[in-house]
XYZ file of N, CA and C in Angstrom:
384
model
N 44.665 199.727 144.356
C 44.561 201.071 144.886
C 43.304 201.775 144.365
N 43.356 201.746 143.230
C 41.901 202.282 142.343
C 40.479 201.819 143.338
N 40.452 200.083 143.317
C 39.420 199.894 144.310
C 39.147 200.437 145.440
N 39.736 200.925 146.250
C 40.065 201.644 147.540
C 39.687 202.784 147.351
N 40.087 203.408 145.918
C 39.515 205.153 145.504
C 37.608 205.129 145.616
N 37.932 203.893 144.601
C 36.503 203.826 143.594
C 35.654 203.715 144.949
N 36.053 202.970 146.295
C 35.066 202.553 147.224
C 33.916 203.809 147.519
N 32.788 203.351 147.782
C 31.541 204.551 148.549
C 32.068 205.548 149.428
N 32.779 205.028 150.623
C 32.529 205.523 151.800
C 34.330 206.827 151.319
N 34.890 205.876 150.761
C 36.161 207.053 150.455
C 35.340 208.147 149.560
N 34.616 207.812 148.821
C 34.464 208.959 147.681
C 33.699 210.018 149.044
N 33.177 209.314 149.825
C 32.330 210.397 150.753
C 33.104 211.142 151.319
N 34.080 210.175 151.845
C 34.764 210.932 152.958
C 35.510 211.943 152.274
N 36.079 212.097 151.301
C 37.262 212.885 150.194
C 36.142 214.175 149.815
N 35.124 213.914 149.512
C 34.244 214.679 148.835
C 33.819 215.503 150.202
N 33.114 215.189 151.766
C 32.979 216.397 152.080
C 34.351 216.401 152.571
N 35.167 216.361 152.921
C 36.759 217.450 153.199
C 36.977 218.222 152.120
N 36.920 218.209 151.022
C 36.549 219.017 150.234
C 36.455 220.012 150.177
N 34.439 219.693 150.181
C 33.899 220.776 150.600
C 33.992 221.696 151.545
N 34.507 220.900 152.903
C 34.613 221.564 154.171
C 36.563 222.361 153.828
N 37.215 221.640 152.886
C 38.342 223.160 153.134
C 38.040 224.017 151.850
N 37.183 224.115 151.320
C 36.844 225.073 150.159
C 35.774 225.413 150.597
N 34.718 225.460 151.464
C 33.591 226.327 152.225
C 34.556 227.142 153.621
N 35.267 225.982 154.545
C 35.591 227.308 155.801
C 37.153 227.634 155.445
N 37.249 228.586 156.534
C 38.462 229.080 156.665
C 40.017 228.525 157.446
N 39.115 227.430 157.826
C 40.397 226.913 158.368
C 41.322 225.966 157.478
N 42.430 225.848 157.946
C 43.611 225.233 157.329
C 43.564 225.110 155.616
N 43.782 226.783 155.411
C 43.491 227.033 153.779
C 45.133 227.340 154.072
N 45.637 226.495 152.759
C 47.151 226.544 152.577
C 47.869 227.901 152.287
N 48.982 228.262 152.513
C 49.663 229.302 152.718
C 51.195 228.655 152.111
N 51.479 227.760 152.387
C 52.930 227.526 151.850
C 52.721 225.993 151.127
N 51.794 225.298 151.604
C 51.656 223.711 151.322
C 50.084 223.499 150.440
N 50.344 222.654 149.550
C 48.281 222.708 149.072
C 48.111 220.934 149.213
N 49.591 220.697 149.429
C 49.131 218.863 149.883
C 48.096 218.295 149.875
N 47.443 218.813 150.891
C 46.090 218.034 151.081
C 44.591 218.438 149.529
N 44.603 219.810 149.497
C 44.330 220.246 148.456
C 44.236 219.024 147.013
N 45.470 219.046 146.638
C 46.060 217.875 145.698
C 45.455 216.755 146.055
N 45.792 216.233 146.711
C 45.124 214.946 147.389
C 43.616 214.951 147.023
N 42.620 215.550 147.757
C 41.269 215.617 147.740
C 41.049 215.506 146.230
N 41.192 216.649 145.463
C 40.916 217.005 144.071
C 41.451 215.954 142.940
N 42.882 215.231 143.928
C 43.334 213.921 142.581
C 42.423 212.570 142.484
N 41.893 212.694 144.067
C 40.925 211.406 144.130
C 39.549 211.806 143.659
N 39.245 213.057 143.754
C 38.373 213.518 142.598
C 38.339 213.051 141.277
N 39.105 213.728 141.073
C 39.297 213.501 139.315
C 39.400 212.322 139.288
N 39.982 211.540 139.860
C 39.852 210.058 139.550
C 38.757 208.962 139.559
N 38.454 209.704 140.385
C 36.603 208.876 140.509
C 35.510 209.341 139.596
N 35.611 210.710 138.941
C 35.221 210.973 137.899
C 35.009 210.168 136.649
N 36.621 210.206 136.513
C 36.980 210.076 135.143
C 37.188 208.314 135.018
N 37.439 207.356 136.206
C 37.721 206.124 135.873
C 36.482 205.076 136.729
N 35.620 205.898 137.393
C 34.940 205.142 137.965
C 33.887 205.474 137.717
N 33.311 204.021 136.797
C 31.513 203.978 136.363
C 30.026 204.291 137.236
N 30.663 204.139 139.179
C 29.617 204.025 139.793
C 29.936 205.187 140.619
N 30.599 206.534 140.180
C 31.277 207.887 140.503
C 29.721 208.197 141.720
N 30.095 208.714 142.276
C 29.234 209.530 143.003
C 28.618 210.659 143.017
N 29.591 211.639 142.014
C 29.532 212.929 140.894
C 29.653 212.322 139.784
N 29.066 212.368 138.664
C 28.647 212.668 137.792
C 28.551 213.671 136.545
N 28.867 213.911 135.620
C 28.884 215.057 134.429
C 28.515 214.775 132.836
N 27.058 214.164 133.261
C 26.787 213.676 132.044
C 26.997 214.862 131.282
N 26.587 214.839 129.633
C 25.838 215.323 129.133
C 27.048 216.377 127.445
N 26.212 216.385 126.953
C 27.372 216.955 125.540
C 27.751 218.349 126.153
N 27.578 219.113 127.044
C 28.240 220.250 127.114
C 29.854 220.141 127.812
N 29.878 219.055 128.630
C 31.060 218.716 129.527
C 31.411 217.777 128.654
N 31.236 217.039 127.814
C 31.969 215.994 126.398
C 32.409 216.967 126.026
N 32.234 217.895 125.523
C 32.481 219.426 124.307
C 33.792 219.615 125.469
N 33.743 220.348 127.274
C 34.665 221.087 127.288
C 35.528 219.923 127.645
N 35.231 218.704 127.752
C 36.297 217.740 128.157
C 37.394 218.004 126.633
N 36.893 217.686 125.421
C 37.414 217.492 124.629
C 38.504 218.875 124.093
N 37.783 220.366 124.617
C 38.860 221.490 124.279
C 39.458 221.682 125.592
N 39.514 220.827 126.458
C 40.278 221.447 127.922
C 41.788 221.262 128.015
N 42.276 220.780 126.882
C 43.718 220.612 126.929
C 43.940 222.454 126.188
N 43.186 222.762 125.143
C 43.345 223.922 124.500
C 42.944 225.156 125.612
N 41.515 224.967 126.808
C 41.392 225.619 127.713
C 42.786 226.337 128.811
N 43.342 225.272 128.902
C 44.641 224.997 130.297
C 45.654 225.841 129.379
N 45.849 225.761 128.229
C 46.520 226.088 127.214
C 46.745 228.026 127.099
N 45.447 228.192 127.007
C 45.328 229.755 126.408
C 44.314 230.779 127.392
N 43.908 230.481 128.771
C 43.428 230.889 129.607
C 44.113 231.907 129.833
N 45.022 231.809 130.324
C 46.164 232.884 130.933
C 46.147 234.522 130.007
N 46.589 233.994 128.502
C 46.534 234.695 127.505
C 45.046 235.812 127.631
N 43.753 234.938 127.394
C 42.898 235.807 127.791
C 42.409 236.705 128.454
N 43.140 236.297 129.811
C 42.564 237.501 131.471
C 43.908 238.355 130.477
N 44.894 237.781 130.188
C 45.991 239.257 130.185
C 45.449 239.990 129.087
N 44.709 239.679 128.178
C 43.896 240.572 127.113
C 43.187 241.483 127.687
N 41.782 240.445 128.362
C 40.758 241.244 128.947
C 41.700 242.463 130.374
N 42.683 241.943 130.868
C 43.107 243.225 131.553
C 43.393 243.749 131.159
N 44.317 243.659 129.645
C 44.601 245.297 128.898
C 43.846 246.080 128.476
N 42.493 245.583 128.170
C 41.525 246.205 127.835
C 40.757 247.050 129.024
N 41.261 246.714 130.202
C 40.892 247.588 131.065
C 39.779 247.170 132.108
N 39.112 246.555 131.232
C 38.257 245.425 132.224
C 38.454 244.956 133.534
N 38.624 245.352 134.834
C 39.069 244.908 135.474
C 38.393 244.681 136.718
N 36.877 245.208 136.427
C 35.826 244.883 137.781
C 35.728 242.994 137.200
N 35.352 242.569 138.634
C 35.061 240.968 138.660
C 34.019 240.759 137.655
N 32.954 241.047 137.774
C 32.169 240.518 136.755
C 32.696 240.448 135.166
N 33.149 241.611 134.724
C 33.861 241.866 133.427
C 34.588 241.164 133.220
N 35.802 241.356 134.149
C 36.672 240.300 133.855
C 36.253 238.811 133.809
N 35.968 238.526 134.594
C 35.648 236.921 134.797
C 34.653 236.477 133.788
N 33.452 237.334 133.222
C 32.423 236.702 132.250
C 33.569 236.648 130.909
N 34.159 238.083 130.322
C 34.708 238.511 129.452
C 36.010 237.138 129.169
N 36.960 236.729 130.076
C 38.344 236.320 129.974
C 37.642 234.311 129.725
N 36.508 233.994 130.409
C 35.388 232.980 130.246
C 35.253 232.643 129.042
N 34.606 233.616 128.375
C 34.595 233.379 126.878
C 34.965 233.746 126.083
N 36.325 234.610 126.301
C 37.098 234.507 125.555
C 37.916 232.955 125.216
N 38.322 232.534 126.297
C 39.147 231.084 126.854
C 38.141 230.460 125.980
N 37.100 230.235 125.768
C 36.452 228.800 125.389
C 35.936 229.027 124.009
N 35.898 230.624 123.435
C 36.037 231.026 122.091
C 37.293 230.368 121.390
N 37.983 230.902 121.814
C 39.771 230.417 121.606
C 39.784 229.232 121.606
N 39.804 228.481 122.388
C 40.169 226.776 122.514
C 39.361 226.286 121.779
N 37.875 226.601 121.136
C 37.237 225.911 120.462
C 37.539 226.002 118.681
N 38.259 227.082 118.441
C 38.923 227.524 117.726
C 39.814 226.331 117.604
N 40.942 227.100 118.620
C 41.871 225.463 118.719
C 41.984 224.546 118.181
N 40.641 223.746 119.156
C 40.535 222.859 119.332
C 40.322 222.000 117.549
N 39.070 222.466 116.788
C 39.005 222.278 115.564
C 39.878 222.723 114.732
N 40.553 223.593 114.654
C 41.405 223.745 113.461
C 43.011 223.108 113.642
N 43.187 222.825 115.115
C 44.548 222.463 114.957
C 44.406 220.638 115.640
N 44.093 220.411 116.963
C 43.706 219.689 117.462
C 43.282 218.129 117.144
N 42.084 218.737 116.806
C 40.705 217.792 115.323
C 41.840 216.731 114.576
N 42.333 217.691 113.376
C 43.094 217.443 111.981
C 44.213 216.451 112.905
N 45.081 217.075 113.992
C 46.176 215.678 114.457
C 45.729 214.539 115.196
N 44.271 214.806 115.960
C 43.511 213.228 116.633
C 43.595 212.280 115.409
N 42.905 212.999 114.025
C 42.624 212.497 112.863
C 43.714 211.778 112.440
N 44.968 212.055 112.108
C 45.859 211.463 111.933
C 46.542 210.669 112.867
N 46.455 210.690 114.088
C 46.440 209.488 115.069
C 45.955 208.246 114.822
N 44.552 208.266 114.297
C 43.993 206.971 114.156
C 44.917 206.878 112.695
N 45.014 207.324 112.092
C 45.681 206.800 110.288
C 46.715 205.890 110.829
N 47.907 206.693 111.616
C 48.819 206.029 111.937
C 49.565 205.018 112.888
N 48.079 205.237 113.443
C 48.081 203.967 114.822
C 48.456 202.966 114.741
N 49.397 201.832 115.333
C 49.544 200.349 114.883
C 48.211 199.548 115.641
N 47.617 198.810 114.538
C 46.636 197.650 114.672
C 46.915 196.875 115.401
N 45.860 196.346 116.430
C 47.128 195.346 117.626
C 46.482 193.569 116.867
């Protein structure tokens, strides 16, 4: 199945539908995101498991948020409800403000709680 993902012509075809239901207006979900899911899982999958990806994300800034994005998914929420109590509530404000707050936080996280239990993962790992 993977081969079938990983193929050229699927990553094309998945990639502009995509684009084309996240640029127009038609058949943007209302009760169902099915297809949504779909597009974005064969995404991520060609990303993350396929060497000859078609997208791409080199580079240490996306290593960095790969590595706090479990702490990101985590404490996002928390932030916009900060930055809205604070009143913040034009788009730019909010969205720059609740941004880095989220990736202040998770990087936080990420090293002080995170770090220390990967660390002890490898201690206690069984040797194969």
């Amino acid at each position: 199945m993977l081969q079938f993902l990983h193929s050229g012509l699927v990553q094309l075809a998945v990639y502009a539908l995509t684009a084309w239901l996240v640029v127009t207006a038609s058949f943007k979900p209302i009760f169902n995101y099915g297809v949504y899911s779909v597009c974005f899982g064969v995404l991520i999958l060609n990303v993350s498991t396929n060497p000859r990806s078609l997208i791409r994300f080199p580079g240490r800034v996306f290593e960095f948020l790969g590595n706090i994005s479990f702490s990101i998914y985590m404490l996002h929420e928390l932030a916009i409800q900060l930055v809205l109590r604070l009143g913040w509530t034009s788009d730019a404000r909010l969205y720059g403000a609740s941004m880095t707050l989220t990736i202040a936080a998770a990087t936080v996280c990420y090293l002080v709680v995170e770090r220390p239990f990967l660390r002890l993962k490898t201690r206690f790992a069984a040797l194969p």
